[in-house]
mmCIF file of C-alpha atoms and ligand atoms in Angstrom:
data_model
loop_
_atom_site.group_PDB
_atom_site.id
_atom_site.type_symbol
_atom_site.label_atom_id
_atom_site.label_comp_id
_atom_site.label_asym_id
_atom_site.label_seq_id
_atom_site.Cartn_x
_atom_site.Cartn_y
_atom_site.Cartn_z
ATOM 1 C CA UNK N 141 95.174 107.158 109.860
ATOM 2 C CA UNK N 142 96.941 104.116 110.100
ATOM 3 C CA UNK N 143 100.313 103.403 108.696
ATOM 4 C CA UNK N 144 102.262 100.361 107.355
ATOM 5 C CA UNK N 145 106.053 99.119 107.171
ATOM 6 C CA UNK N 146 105.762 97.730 103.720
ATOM 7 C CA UNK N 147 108.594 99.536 102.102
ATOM 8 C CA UNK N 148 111.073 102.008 102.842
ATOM 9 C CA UNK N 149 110.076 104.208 99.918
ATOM 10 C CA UNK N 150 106.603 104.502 101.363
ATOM 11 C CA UNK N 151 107.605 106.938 104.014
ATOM 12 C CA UNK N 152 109.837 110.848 104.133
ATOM 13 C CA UNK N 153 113.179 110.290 105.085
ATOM 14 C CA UNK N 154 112.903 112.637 107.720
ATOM 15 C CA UNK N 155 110.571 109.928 109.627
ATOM 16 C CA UNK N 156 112.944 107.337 108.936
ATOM 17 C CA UNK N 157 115.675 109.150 109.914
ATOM 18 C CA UNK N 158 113.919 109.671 113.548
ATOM 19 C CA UNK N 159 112.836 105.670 113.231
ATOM 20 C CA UNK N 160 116.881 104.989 113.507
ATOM 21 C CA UNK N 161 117.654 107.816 115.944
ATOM 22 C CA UNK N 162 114.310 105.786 118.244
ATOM 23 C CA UNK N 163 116.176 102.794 117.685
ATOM 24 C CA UNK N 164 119.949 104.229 119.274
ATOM 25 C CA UNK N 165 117.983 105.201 121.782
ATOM 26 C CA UNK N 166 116.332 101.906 122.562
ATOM 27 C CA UNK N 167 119.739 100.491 122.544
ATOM 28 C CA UNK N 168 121.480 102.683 125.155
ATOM 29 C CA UNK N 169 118.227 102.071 127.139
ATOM 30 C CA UNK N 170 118.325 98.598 126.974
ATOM 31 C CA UNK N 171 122.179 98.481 127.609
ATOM 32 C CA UNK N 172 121.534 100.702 130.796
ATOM 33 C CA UNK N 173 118.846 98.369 131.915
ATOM 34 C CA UNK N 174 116.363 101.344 131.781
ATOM 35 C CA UNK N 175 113.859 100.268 128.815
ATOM 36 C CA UNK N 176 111.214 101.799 128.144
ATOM 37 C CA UNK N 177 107.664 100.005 128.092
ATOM 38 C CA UNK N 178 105.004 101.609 125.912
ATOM 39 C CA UNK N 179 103.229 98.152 124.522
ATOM 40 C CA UNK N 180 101.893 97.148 127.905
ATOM 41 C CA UNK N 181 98.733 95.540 126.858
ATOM 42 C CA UNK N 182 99.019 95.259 123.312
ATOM 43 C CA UNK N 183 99.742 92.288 121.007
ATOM 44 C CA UNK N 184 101.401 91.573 118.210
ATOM 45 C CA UNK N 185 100.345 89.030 115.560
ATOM 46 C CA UNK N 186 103.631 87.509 113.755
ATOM 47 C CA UNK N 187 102.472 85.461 110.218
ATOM 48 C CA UNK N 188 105.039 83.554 108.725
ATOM 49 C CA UNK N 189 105.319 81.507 105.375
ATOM 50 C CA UNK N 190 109.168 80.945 105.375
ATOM 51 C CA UNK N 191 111.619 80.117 108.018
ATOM 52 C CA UNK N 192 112.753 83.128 109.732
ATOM 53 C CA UNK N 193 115.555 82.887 113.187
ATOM 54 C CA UNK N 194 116.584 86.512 113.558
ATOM 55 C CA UNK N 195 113.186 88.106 112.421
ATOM 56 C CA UNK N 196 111.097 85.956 114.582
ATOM 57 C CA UNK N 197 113.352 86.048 117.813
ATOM 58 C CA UNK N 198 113.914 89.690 117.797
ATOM 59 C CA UNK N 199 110.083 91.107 117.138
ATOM 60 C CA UNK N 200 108.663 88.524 119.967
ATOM 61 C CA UNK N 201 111.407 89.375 121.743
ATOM 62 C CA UNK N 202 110.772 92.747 120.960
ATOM 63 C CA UNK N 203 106.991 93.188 121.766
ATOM 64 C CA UNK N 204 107.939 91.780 125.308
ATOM 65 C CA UNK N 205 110.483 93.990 125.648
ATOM 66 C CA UNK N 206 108.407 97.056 125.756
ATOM 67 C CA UNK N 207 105.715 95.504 127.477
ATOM 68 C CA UNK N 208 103.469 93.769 124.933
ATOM 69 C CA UNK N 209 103.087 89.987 123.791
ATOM 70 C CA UNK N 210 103.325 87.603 120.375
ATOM 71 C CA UNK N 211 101.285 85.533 118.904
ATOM 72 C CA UNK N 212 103.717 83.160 116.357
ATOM 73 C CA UNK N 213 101.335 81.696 113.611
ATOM 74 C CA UNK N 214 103.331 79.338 111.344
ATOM 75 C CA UNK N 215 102.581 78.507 107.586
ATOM 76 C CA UNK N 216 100.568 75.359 108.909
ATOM 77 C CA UNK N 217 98.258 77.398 111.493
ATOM 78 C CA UNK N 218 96.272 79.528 109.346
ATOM 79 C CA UNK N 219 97.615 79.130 105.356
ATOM 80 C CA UNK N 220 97.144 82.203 104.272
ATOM 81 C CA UNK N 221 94.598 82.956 101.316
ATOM 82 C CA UNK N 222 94.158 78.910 101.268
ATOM 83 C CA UNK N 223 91.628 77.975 104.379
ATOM 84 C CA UNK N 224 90.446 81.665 104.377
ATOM 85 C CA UNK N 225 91.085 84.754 102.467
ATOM 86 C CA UNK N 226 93.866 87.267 103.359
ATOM 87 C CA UNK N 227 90.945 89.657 103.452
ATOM 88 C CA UNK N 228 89.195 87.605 106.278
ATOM 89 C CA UNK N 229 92.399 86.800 107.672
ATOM 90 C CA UNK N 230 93.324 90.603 108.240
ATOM 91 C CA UNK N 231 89.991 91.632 109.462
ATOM 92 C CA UNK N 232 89.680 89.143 112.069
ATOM 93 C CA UNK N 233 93.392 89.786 113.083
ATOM 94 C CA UNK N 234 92.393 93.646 113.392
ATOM 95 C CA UNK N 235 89.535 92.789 116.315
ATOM 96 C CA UNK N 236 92.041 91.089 118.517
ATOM 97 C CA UNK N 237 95.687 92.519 117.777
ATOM 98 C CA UNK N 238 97.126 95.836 117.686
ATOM 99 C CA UNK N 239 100.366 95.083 114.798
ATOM 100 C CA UNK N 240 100.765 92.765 112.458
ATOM 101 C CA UNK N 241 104.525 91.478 111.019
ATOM 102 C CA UNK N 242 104.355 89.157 107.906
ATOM 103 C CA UNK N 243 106.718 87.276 105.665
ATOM 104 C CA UNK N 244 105.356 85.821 102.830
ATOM 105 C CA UNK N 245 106.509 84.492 99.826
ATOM 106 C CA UNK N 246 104.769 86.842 97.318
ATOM 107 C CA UNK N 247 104.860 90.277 97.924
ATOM 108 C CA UNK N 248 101.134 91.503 96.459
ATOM 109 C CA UNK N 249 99.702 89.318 99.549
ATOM 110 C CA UNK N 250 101.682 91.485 102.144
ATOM 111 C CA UNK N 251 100.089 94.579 100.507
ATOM 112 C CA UNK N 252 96.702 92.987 99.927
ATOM 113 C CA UNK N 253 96.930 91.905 104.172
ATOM 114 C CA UNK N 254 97.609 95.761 105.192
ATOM 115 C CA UNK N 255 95.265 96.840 102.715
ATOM 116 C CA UNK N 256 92.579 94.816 104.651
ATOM 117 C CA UNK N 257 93.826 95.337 107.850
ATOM 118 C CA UNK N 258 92.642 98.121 109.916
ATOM 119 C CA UNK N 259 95.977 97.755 112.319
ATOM 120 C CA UNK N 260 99.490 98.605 111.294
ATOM 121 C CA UNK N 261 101.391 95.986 109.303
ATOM 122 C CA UNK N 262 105.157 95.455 109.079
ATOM 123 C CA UNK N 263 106.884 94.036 106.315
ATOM 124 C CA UNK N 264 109.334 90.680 107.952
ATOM 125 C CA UNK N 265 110.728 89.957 104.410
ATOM 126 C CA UNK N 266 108.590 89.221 101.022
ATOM 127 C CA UNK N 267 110.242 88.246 97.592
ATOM 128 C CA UNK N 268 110.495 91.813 96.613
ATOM 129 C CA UNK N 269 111.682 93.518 100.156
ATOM 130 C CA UNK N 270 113.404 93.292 103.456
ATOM 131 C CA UNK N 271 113.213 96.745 105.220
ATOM 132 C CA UNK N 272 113.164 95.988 108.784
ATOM 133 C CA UNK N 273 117.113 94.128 107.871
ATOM 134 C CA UNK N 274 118.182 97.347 106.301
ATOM 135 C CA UNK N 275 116.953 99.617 108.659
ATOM 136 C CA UNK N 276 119.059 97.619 111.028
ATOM 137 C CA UNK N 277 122.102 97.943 108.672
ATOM 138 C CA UNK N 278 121.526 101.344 108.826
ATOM 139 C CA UNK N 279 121.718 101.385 111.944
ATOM 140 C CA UNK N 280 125.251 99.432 112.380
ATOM 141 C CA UNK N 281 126.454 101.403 109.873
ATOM 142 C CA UNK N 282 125.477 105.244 111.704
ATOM 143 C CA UNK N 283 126.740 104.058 114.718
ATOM 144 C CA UNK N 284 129.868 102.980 113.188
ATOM 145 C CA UNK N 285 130.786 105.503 111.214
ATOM 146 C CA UNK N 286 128.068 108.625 112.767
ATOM 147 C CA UNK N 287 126.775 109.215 109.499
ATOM 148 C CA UNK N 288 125.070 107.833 106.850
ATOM 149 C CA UNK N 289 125.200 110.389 104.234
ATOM 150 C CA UNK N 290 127.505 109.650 101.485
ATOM 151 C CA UNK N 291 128.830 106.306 102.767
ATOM 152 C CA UNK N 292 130.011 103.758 100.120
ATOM 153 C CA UNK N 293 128.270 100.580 100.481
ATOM 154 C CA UNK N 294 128.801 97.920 97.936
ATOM 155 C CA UNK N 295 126.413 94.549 97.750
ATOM 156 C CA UNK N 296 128.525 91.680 95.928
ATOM 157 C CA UNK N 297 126.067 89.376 94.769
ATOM 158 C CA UNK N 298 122.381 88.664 93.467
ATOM 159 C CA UNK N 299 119.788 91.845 92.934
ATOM 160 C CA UNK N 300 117.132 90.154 95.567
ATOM 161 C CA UNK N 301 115.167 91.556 98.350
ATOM 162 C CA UNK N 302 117.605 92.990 100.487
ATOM 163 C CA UNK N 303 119.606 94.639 97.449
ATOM 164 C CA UNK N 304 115.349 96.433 96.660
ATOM 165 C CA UNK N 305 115.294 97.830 100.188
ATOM 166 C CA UNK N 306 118.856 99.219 100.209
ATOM 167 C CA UNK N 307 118.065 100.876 96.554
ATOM 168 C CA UNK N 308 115.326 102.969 98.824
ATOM 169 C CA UNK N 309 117.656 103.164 102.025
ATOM 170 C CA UNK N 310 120.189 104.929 99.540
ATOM 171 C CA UNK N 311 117.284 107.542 98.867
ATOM 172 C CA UNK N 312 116.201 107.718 102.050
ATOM 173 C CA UNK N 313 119.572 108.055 103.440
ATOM 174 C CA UNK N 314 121.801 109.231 100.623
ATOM 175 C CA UNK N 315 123.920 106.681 100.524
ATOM 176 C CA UNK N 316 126.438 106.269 97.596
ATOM 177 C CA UNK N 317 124.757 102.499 97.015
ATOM 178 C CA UNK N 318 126.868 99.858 93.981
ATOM 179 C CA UNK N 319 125.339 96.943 93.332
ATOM 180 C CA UNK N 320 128.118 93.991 91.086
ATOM 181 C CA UNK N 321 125.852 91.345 90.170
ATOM 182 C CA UNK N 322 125.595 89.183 86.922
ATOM 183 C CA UNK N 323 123.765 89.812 83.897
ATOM 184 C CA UNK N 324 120.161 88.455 84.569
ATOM 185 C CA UNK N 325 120.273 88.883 88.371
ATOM 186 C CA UNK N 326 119.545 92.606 88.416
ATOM 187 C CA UNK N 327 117.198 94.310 90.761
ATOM 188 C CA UNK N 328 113.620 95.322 90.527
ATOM 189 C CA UNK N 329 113.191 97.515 87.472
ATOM 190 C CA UNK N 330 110.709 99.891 88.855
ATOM 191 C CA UNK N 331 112.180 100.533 92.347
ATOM 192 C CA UNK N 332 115.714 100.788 90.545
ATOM 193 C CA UNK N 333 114.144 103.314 87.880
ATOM 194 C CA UNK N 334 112.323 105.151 90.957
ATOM 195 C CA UNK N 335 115.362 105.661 93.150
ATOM 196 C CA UNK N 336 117.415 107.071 90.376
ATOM 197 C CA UNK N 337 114.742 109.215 89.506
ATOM 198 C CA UNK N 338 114.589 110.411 92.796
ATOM 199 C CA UNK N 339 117.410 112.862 93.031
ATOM 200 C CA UNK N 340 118.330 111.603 96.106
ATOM 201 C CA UNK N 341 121.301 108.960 96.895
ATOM 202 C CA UNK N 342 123.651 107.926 94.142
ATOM 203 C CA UNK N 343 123.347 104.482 92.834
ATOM 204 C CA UNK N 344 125.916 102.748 90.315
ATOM 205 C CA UNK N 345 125.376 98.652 89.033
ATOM 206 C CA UNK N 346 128.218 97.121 87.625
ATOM 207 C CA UNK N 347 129.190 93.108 86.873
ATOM 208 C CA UNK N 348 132.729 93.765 88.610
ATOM 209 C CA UNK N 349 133.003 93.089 92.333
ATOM 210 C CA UNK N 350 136.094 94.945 92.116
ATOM 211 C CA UNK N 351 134.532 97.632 90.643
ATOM 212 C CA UNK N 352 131.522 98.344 93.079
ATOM 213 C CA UNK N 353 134.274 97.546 96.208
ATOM 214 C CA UNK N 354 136.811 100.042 95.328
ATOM 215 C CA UNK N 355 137.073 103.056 98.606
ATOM 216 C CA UNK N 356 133.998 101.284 99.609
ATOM 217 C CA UNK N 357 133.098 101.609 103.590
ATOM 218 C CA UNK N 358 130.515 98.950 103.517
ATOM 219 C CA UNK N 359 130.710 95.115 101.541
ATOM 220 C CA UNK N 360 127.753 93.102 101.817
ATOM 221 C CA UNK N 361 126.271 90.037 100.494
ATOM 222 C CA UNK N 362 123.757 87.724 101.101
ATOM 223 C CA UNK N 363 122.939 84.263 99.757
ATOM 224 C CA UNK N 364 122.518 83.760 95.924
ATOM 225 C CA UNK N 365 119.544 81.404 96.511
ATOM 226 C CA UNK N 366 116.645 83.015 98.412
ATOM 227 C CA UNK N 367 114.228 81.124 100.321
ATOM 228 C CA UNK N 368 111.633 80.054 97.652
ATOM 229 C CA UNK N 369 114.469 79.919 94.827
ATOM 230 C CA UNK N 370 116.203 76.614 95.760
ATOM 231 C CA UNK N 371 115.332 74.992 92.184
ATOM 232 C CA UNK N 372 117.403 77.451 90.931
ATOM 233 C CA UNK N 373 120.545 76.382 93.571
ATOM 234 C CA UNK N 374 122.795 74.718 90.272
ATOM 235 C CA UNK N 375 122.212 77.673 87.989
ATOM 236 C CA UNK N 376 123.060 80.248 90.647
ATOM 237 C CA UNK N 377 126.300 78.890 91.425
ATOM 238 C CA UNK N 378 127.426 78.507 88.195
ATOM 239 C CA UNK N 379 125.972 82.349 87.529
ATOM 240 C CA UNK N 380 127.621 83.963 91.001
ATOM 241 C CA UNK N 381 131.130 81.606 90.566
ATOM 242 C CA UNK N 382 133.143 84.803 90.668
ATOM 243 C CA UNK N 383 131.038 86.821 93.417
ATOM 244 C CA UNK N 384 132.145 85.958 96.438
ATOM 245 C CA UNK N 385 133.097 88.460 99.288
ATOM 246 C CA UNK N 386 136.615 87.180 100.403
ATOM 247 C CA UNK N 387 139.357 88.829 101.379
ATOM 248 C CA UNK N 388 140.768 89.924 98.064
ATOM 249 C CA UNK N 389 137.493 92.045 97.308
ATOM 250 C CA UNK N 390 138.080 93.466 101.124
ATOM 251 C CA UNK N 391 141.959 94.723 99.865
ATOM 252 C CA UNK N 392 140.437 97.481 96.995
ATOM 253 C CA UNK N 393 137.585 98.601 99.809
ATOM 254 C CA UNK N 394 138.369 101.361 102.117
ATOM 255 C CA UNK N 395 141.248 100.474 104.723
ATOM 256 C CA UNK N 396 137.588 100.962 107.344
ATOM 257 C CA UNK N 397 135.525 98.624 105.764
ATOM 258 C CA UNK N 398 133.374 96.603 107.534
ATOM 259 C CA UNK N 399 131.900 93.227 106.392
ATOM 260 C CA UNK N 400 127.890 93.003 105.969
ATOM 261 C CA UNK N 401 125.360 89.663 105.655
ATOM 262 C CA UNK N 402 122.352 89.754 106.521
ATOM 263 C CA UNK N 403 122.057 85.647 107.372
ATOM 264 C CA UNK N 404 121.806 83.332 107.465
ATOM 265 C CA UNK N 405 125.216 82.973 105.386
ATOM 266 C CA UNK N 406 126.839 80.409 103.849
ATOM 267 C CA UNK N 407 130.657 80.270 104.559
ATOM 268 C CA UNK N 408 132.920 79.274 101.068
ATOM 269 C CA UNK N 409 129.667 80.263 99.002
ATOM 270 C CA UNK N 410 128.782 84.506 99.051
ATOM 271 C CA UNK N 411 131.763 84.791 101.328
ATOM 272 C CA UNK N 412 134.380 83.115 102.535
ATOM 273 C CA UNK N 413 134.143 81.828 106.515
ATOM 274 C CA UNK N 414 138.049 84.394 107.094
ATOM 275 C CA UNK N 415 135.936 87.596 106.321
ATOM 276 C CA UNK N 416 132.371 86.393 107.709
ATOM 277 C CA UNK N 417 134.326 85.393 111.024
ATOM 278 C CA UNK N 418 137.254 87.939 110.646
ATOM 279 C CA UNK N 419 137.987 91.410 112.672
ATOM 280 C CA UNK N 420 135.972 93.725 110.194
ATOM 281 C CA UNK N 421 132.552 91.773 110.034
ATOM 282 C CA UNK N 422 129.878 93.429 111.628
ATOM 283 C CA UNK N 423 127.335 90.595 111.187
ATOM 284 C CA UNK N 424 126.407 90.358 114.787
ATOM 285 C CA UNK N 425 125.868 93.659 115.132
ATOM 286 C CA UNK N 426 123.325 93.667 112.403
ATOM 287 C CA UNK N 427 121.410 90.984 114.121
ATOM 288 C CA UNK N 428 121.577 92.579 117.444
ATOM 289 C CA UNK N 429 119.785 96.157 115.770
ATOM 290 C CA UNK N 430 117.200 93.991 114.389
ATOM 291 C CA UNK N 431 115.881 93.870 117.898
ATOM 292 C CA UNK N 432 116.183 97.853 118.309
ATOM 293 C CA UNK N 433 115.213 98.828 115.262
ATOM 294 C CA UNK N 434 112.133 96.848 115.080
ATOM 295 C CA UNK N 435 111.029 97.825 118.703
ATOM 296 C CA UNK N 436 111.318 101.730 117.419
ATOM 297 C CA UNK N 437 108.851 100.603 114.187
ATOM 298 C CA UNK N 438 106.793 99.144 116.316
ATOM 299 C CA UNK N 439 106.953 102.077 118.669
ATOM 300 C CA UNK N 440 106.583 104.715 116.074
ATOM 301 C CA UNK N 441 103.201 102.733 114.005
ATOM 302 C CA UNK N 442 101.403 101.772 117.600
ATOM 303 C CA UNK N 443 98.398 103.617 117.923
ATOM 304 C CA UNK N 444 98.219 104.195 113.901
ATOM 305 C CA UNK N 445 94.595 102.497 113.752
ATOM 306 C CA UNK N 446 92.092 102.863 110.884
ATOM 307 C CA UNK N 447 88.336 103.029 111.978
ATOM 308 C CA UNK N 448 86.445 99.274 111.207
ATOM 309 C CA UNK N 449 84.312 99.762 108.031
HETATM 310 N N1 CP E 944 118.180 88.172 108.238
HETATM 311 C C1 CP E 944 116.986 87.580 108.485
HETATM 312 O O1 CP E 944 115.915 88.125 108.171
HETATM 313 O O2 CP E 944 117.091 86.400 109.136
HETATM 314 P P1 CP E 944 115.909 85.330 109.343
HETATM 315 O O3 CP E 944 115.547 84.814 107.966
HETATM 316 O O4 CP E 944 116.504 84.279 110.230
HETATM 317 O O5 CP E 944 114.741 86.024 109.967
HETATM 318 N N1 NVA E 945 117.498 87.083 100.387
HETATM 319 C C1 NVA E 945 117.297 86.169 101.489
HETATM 320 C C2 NVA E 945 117.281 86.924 102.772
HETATM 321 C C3 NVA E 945 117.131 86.075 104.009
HETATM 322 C C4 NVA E 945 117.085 86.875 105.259
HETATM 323 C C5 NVA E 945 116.018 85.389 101.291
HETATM 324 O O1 NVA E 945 115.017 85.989 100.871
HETATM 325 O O2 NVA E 945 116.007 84.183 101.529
#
């Protein structure tokens, strides 16, 4: 049976868990100069509908690593559900390729496209999720601190995408997860109500970023205008005035804090350039794991193929 990267919550812990011990792995590996290649011979389709630097670089970068190849179709190249439908799209896709990675703007189409495919699709951002960037965190953040359990993380900013997926990394990996945004900007109701209801994690919203940042071992933001959002640009300002991750917010976390953005950031908006470029960010490190942990999802859904109806 074939399986998808759509969301965190879709799979155990206990395989996501081993997805982020794979990808610590991959890294000494790759730092010894000994990598593995598994992929030889098999391709990877990458669909974009949005801009994308570190997602794009690291899976084609990625793929080739372990032995395999890319094929980069921008929004121009095959406009999704407009010259054909997602439905033909994916079925073609699933004669020639052997993965699939999509970002798209909405997130039903990303669901409808694995739905249809018979190969293994990965989720490269929708409006609703990021997982591969916060399995990456995770990643930065185990290898930091050798656990995950329990840590403190605390995102400063708007209930988006990347905020959804850390609600289910918290379950996944029982984190201690606060979220300060405003009024208005919380996350997704369901997958909020769903990882509270899970028994798993602890997860606390508040409107104070002094609140949420207090003993915290983790601060991270992200922009408070997502790609697709940029009408809103005015209104968000105004809304996230007070939300910025500077250095003030860094004095109440935990003397070990690091500093966490996914990018692309933008210095003297979500955070000022001192803690972005200062001693305790970890940014780069993020961006570097995107490479390793995406090679271990691609590693661990290869050969997950459903039969052609
Ligand atoms: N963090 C992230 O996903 O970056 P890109 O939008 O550049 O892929
Ligand atoms: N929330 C941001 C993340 C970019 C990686 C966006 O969706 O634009």
């Amino acid at each position: 049976m074939k399986s998808d990267l759509i969301s965190l919550a879709d799979h155990p812990p206990d395989i996501l868990q081993g997805v982020l011990a794979l990808a610590a792995e991959l890294k000494s590996e790759s730092r010894r100069g000994t990598g593995r290649r598994p992929l030889v011979g098999r391709t990877l389709a990458m669909i974009f509908e949005k801009p994308s630097l570190r997602t794009r670089v690291t899976f084609e970068t990625g793929i080739s690593q372990l032995g395999g190849g890319a094929i980069y179709l921008a929004p121009q190249d095959i406009q999704l559900g407009a010259r054909e439908t997602v439905g033909d799209i994916a079925r073609n896709l699933s004669r020639w390729v052997d993965l699939i990675v999509a970002r798209t703007f909405r997130h039903e189409l990303l669901v409808e496209l694995a739905r249809e495919a018979s190969v293994p699709v990965i989720n490269g951002l929708t409006d609703l999720l990021h997982p591969c960037q916060v399995l990456a965190d995770c990643q930065t953040l185990e290898e930091r601190f050798g656990r995950l359990a329990g840590l403190k993380v605390a995102f400063i900013g708007d209930g988006n995408n990347v905020v959804n997926s850390w609600l289910n990394a918290a379950v996944a990996f029982d984190l201690d997860f606060r979220l300060a945004c405003p009024a208005g900007y919380e996350p997704d109701a369901r997958i909020l109500a769903a990882a509270r209801a899970s028994g798993r994690g602890r997860i606390t919203l508040v409107e104070d970023p002094r609140e949420a940042s207090r003993d915290a071992d983790a601060l991270y933001t992200d922009v408070w205008t997502s790609m697709g959002q940029e009408a809103e640009t005015q209104a968000r300002r105004l809304a996230f005035a007070g939300y910025q991750l500077n250095s003030q917010l860094l004095a109440v976390a935990a003397p070990h804090a690091v500093v966490m953005h996914c990018l692309p950031a933008h210095r003297g908006e979500e955070i000022a350039a001192d803690v972005l470029d200062g001693p305790r960010s970890v940014v780069l490190e993020q961006a570097e794991n995107r490479l390793h942990a995406q090679k271990a999802v691609m590693i661990w859904l290869n050969g997950t193929v459903r039969a052609a109806a």
